[in-house]
Coordinates of C-alpha atoms in Angstrom, one line a residue:
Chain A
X1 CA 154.2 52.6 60.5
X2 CA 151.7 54.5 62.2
X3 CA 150.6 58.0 60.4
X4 CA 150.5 61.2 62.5
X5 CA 147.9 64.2 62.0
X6 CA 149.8 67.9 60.8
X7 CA 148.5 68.7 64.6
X8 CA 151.0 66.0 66.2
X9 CA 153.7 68.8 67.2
X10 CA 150.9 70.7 68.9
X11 CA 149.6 67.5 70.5
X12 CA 153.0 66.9 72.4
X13 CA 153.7 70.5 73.3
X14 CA 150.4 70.3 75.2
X15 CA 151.7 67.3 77.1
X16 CA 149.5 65.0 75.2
X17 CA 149.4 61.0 76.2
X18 CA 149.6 59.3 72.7
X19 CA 148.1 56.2 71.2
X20 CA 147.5 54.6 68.4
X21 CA 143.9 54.9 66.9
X22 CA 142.6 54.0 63.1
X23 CA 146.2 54.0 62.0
X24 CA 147.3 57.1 64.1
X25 CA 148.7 58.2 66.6
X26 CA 146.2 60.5 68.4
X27 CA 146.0 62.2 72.1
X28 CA 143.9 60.3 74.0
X29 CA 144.2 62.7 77.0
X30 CA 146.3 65.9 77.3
X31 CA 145.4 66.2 81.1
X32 CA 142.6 64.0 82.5
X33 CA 139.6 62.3 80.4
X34 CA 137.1 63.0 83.4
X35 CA 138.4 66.9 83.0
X36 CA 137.9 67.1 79.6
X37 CA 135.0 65.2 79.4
X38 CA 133.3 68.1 81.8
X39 CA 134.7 71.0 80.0
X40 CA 133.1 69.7 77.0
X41 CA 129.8 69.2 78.8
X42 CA 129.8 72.9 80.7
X43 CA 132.6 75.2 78.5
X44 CA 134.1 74.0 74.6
X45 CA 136.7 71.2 73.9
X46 CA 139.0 71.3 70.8
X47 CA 139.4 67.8 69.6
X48 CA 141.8 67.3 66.2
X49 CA 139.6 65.2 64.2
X50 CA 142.4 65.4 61.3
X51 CA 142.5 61.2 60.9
X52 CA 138.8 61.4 59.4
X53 CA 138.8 60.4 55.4
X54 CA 137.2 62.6 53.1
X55 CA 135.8 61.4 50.1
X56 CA 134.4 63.4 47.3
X57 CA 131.6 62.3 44.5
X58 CA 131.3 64.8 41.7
X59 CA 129.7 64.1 38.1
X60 CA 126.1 64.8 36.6
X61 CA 124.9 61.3 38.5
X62 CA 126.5 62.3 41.5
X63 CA 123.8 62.4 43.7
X64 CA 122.0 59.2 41.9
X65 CA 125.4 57.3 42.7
X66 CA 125.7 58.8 46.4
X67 CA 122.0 57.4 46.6
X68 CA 122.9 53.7 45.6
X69 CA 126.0 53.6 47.6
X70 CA 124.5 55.0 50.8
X71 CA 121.8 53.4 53.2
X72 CA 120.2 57.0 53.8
X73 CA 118.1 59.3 51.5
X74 CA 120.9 62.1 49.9
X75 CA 117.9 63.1 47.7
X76 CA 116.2 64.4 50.7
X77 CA 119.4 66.7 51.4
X78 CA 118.9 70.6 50.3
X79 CA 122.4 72.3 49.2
X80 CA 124.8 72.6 52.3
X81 CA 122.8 70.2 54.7
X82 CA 124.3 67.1 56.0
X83 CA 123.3 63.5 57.0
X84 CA 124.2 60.7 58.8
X85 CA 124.6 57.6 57.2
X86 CA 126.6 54.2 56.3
X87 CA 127.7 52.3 53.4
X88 CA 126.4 48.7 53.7
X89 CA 127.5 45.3 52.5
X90 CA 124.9 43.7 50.3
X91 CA 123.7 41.8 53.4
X92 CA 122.7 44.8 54.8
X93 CA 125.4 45.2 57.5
X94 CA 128.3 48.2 58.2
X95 CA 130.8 49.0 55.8
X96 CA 130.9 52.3 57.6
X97 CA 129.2 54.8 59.0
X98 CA 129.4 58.6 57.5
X99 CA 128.1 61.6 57.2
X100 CA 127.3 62.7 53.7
X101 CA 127.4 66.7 52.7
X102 CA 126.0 68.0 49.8
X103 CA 127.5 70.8 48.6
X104 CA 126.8 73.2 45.7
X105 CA 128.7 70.9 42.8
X106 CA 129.2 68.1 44.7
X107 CA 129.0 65.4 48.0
X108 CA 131.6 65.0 50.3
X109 CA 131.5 61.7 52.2
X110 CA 133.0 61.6 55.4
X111 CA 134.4 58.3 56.9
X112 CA 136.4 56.7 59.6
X113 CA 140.0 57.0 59.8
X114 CA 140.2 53.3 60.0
X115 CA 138.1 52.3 57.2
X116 CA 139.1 55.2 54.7
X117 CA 141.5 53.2 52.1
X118 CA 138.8 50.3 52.9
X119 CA 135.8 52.5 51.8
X120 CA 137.8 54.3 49.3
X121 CA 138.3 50.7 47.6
X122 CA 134.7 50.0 48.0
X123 CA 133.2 53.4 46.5
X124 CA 135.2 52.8 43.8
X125 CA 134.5 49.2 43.0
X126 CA 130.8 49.7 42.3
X127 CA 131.5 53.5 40.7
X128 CA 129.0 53.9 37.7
X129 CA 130.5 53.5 34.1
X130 CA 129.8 56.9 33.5
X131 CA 128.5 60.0 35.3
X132 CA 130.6 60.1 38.1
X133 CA 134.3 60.6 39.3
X134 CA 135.2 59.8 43.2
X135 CA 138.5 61.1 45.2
X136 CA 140.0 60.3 47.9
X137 CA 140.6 64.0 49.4
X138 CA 141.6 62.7 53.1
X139 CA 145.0 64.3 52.8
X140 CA 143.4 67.4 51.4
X141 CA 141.6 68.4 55.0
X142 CA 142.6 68.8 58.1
X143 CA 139.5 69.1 60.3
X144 CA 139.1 70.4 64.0
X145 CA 135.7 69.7 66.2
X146 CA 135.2 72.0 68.7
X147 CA 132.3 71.0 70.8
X148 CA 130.4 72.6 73.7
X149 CA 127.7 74.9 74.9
X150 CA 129.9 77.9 74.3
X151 CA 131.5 76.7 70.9
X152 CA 129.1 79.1 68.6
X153 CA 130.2 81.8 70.4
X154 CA 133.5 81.4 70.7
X155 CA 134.2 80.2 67.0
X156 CA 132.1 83.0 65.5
X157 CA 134.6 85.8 67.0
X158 CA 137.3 84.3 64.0
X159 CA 134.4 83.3 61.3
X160 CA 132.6 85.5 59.3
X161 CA 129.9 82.6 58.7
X162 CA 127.1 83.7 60.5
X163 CA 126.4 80.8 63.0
X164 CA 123.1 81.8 65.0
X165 CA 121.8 81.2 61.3
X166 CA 123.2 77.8 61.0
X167 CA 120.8 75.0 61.8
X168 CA 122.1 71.6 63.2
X169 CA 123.2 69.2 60.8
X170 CA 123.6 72.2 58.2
X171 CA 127.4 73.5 56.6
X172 CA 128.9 76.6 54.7
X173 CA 131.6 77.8 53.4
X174 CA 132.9 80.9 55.0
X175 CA 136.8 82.3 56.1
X176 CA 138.0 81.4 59.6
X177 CA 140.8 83.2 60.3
X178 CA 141.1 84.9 57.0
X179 CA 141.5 81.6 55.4
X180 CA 138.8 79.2 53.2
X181 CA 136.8 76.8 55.5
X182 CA 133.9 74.3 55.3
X183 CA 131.7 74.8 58.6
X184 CA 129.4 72.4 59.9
X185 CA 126.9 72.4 62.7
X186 CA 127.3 68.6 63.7
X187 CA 129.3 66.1 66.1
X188 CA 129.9 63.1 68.5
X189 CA 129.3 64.3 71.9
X190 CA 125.7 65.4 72.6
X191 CA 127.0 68.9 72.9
X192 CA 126.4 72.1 70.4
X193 CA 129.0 72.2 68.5
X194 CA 131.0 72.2 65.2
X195 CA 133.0 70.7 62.7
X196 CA 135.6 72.9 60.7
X197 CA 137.3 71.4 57.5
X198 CA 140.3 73.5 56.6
X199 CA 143.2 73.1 54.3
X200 CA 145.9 71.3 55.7
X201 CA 148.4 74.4 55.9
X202 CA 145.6 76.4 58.4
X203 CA 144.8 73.6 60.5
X204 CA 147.1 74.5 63.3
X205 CA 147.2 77.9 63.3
X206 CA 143.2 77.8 63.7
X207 CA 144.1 75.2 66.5
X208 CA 146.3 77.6 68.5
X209 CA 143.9 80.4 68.1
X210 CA 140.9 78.8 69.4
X211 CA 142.9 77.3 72.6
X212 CA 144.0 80.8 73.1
X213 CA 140.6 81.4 74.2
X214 CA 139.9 80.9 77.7
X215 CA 136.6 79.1 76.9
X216 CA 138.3 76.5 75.1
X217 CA 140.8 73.4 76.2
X218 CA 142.0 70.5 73.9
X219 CA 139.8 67.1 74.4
X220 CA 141.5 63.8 73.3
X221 CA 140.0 60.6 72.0
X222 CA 139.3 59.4 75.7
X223 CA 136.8 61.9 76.5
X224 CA 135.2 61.6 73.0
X225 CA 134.4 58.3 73.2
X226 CA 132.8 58.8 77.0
X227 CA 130.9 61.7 75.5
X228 CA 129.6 60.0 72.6
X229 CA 128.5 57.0 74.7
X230 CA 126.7 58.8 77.2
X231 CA 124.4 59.7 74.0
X232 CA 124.2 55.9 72.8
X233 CA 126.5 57.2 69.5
X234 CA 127.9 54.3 67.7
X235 CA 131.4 53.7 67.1
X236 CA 132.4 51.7 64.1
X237 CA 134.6 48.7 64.6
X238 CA 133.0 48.0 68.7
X239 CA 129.3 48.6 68.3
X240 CA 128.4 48.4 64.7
X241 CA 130.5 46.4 61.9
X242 CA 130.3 44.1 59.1
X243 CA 129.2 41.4 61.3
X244 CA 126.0 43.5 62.5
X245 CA 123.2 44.8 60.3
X246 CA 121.3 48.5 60.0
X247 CA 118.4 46.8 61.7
X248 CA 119.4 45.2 64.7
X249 CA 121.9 48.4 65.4
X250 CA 119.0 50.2 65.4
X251 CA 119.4 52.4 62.9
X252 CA 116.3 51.9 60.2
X253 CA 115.8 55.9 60.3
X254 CA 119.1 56.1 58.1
X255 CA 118.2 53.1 55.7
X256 CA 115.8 54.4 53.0
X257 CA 114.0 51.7 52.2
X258 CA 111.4 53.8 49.4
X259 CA 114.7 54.3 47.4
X260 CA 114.3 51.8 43.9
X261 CA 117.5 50.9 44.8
X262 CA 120.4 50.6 47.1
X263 CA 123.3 48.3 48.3
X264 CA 122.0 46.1 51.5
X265 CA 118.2 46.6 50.0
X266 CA 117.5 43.4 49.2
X267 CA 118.5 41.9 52.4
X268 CA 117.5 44.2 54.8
X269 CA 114.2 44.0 53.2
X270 CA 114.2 40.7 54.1
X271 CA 115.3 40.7 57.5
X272 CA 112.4 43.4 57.8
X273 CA 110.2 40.8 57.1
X274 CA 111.6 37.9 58.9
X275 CA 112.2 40.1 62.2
X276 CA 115.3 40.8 64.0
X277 CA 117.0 38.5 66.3
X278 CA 118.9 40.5 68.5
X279 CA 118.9 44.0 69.3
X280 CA 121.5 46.6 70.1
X281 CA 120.7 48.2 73.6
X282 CA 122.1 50.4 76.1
X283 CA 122.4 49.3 79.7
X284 CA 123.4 50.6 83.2
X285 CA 125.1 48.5 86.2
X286 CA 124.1 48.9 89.3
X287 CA 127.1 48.5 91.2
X288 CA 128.9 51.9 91.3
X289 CA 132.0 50.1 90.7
X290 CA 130.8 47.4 88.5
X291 CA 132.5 48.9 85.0
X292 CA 131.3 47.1 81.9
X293 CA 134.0 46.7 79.4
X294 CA 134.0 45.7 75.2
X295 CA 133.8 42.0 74.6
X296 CA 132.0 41.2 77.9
X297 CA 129.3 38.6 78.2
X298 CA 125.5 39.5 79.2
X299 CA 123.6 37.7 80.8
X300 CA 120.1 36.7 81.9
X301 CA 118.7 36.8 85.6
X302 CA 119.3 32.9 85.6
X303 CA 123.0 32.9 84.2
X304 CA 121.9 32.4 80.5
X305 CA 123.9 33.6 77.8
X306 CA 121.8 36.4 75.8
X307 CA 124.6 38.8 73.9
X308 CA 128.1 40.3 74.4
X309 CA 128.9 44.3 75.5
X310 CA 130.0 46.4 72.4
X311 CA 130.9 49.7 74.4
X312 CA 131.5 50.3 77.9
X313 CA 132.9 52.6 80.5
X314 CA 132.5 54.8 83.4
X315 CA 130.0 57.3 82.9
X316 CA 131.4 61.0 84.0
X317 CA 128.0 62.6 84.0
X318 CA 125.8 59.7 85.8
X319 CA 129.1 58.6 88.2
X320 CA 127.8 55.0 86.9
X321 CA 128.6 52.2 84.9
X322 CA 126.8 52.3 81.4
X323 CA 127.8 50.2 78.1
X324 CA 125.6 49.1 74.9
X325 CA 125.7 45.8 73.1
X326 CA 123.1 43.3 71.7
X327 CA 121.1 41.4 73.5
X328 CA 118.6 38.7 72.0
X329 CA 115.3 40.7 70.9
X330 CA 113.2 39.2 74.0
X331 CA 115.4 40.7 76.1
X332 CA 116.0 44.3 74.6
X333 CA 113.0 45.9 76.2
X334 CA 113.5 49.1 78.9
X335 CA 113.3 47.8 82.2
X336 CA 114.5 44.3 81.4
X337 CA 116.6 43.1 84.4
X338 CA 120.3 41.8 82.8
X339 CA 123.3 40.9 84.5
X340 CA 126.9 41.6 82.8
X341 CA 129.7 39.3 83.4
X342 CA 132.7 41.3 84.9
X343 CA 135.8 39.3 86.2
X344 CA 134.3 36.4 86.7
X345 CA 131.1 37.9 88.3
X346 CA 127.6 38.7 87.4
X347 CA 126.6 42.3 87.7
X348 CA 123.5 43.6 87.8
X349 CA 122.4 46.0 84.7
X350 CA 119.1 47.1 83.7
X351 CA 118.0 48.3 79.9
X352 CA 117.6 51.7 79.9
X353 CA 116.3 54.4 77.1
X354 CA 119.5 56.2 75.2
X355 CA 121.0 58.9 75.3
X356 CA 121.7 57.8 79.4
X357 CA 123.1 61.2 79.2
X358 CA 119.9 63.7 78.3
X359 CA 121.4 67.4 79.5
X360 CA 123.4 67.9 76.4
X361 CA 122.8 71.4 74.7
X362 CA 123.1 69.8 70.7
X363 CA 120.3 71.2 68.7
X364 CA 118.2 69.6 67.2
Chain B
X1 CA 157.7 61.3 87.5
X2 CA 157.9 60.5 90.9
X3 CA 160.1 57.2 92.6
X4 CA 160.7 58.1 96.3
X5 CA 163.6 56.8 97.8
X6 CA 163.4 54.2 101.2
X7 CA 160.1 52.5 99.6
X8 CA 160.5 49.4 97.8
X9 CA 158.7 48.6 94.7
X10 CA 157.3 45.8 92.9
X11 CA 157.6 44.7 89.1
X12 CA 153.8 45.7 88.7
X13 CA 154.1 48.9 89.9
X14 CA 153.1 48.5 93.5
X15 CA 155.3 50.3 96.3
X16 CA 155.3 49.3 100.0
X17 CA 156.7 51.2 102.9
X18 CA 157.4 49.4 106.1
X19 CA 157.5 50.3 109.3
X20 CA 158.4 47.5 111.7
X21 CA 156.5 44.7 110.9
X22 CA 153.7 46.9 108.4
X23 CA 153.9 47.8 105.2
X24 CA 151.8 50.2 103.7
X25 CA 150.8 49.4 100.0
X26 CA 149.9 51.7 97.1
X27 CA 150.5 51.8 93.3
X28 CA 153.5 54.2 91.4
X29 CA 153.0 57.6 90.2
X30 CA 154.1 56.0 86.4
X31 CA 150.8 53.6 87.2
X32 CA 148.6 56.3 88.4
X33 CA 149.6 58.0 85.4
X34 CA 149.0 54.8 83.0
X35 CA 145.7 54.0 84.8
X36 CA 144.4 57.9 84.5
X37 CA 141.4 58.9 85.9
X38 CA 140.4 56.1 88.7
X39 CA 137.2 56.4 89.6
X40 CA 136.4 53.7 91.6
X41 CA 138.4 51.0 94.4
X42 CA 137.6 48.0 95.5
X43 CA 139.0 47.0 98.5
X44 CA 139.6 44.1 100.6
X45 CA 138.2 43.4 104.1
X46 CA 140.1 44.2 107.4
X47 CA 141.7 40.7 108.0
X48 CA 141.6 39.3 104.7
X49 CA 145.0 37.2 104.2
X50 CA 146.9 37.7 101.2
X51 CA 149.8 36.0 99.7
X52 CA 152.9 37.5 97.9
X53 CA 151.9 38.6 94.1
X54 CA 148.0 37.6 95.5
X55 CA 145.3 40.2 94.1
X56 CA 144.3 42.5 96.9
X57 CA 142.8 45.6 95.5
X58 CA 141.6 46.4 92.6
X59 CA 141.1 49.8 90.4
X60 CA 138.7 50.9 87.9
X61 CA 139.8 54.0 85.5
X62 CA 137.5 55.3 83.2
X63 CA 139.1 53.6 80.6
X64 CA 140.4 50.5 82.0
X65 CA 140.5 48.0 85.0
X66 CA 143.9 47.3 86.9
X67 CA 144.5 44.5 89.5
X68 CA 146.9 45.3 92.4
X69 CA 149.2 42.9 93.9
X70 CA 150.1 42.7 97.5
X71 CA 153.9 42.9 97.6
X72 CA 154.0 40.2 100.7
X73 CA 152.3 37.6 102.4
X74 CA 150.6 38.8 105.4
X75 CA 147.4 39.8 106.9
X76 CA 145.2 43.0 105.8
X77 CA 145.2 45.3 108.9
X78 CA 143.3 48.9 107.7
X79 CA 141.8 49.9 104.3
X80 CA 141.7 53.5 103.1
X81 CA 138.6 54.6 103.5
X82 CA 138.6 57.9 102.3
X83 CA 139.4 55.9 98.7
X84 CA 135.8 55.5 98.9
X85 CA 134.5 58.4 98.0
X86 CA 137.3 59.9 96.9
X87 CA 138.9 57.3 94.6
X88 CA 141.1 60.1 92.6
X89 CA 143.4 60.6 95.9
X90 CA 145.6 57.7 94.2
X91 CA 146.2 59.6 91.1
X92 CA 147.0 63.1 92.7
X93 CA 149.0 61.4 95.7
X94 CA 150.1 58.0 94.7
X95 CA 152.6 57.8 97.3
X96 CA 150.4 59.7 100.2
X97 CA 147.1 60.3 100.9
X98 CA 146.4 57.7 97.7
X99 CA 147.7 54.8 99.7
X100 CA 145.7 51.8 99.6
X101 CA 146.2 48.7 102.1
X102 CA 148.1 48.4 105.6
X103 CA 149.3 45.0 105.8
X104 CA 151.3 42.9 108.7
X105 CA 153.8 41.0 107.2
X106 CA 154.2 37.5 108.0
X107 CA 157.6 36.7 106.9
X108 CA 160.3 40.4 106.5
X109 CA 162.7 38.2 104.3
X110 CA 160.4 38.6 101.5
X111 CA 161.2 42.3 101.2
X112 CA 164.8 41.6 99.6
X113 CA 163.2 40.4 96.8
X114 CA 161.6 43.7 96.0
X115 CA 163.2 46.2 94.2
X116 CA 164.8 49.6 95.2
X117 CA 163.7 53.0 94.0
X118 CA 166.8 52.6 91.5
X119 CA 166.2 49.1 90.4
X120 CA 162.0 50.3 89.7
X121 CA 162.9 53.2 87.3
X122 CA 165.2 51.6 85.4
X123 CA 162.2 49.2 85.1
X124 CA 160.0 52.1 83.9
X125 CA 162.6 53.0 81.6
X126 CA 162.6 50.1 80.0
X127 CA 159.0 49.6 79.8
X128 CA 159.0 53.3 78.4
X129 CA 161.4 52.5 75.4

């Protein structure tokens, strides 16, 4: 039985196409993904981001326990900033990816839809004897993204946080529309932007009100995930998973490796020593119409195996083809000439920098 | 959603609309709609033959890729150009300016296999429940 967000009403009223994603059923388009996609990139999209778990860590060894259970450094985290991070299997690969806030009393650890009864299992099964107590508070939250070069100044005319003084990657609390909220500066689509966590009963009345404004439309999961792959974001489950490690993804600036201690240490020290074997890259076809897809094969300029496409779609901003995957290490470096196997066909990609998309107004 | 009658339609969504002995091809509003967002066609060559249920065009959405079908056996006689550069024609006019392939059909009896504009939504109907 698939779950539905408190926003699914308000999804079908807007004429929403539906599907099923981490469990739910969520809009993956209310009018057209290429639409969206650029009102997100020039005005503000609303995207219900209700399906994300919330889990919270409280106790005097809070943070110490955050700190073991998480690849990046929450010790480095003053009150009300936020960080990217992941939980990792002991051989050094995804559990998740998350985004850790520390808040006044307490860290608030926010996962994928998909994985939250997963991680909430996991969390719990190496919680310390003492020190700490850890909730599952997904039903708790409802949470809205609203995302786009105009989204401070449309979402500070119903918060009385003051936003020009909110840095990126930084929270508060604050009302938004009268009501208790949890505000942060952060996102998946390149663009400036926030993320609002209200209680369940507000969610859609702070939903209504924002697509009141003429600034603002609704954004479904479609144009999210071609947003977040023009900036070379990872998606949990296609381009990072229990089968790939924090090193190869690329992601050794969230693993904190002068921590004493933490789960995935031992063997990403290891691999760190041995050397990575493949790489996770980010690619563009040549071939306007040359689409690269998930699960594709990649190959070399003589036919040669070399790795397998993650992520891959039709880029809205660059009118091209782009995708990520991993590629053996020799062949990860810019410039490298690849082909990608599309029906049947080799089509010709080359390894380009990330974000492919480098306009968007996110600050950093 | 949009089934015009006098076309007749195939089980994959393709509709053809003949005129003597040529049929114009495109794909269904309801496929348009379930494609979203095409942004780019590849089309056959001018004088390309093509056999009944034989691939003959296909269409990439943002999201996905989608074979189309010829509807008869016959002979490729004009491409759409315009689909070219503007590849979204098929999604806001499936059934005009959004067509994709003119082809001469070799043998007419092949048309009563298709289906009517009745017969094809209760087919989406179905596929809908």
């Amino acid at each position: 039985m698939l779950k539905r967000t408190l926003l699914y009403d308000a999804h079908v009223k807007l004429g929403a196409k539906m599907v099923e994603f981490g469990g739910f059923e969520m809009p993956v388009q209310y009018t057209s993904i290429l639409e969206e996609h650029r009102w997100v990139r020039s005005k503000a999209g609303l995207f219900d981001v209700s399906h994300m778990g919330e889990i919270e860590v409280t106790g005097p060894r809070a943070l110490e326990f955050v700190s073991y259970i998480t690849a990046n450094d929450p010790a480095r985290l003053d009150v009300f900033q936020v960080q990217y991070s992941a939980f990792l299997t002991e051989k050094g690969t995804f559990v998740d990816d998350i985004l850790v806030y520390r808040l006044p009393d307490r860290f608030l650890l926010v996962v994928n839809a998909s994985n939250t009864d997963k991680d909430f299992e996991w969390v719990k099964s190496h919680q310390f004897k003492d020190g700490v107590e850890v909730k599952n508070l997904s039903s708790d939250y409802g949470e809205l993204a609203l995302q786009g070069p105009v989204a401070e100044k449309v979402l500070q005319r119903i918060t009385d946080i003051d936003l020009s003084k909110m840095g990126y990657y930084w929270a508060g609390f604050g009302k938004v529309l009268g009501k208790d909220a949890l505000i942060s500066r952060t996102g998946y689509t390149g663009e400036d932007g926030f993320e609002i966590y209200l209680p369940p009963s507000e969610v859609e009345e702070v939903f209504w009100k924002l697509l009141d404004m003429e600034e603002v439309k609704p954004a479904g999961l479609g144009a999210r995930d071609t947003l977040r792959l023009e900036m070379g974001y990872c998606l949990y489950g296609n381009d990072i998973d229990e089968t790939t490690n924090a090193l190869e993804a690329g992601l050794k600036w969230i693993v904190g490796f002068h921590k004493p201690d933490f789960i995935g240490k031992k063997a990403l020290l290891e691999i760190k020593e041995k050397g990575i074997t493949r790489k996770r890259v980010g690619f563009e076809t040549e071939r306007r119409g040359a689409v690269p897809r998930h699960g594709q094969k990649i190959l070399d300029a003589d036919g040669n195996e070399i790795g397998h496409v993650t992520s891959g779609t039709f880029s809205p901003s660059l009118r091209k083809g782009i995708g990520m995957g991993y590629v053996k290490k020799e062949f990860a470096r810019r410039g490298t000439e690849i082909n990608i196997e599309i029906r049947n066909r080799a089509e010709k990609a080359v390894i380009v920098r990330m974000p492919f998309y480098k306009e968007g107004t996110v600050k950093k | 959603m949009l089934i015009p009658e006098g076309l007749k339609y195939t089980k994959e969504h393709e509709w053809i609309q003949v005129d003597g002995e040529v049929g114009i091809v495109g794909i269904t509003d309801y496929a348009q709609n379930e494609l979203s967002d095409i942004v780019f066609v590849e089309l056959p060559e001018v004088g390309q033959k093509v056999a009944k249920g034989e691939r003959v065009a296909t269409l990439e959405a943002v999201k996905t890729v989608a074979d189309v079908y010829s509807p008869v056996t016959g002979e490729v006689i004009e491409v759409n150009e315009r689909l070219a550069d503007e590849p979204d024609l098929i999604n806001r006019d499936p059934y005009g300016d959004g067509w994709i392939v003119k082809i001469k059909i070799k043998n007419l009896d092949e048309l009563n296999d298709l289906l009517s504009a009745e017969e094809y939504e209760k087919l989406v109907e179905e596929e809908e429940a």
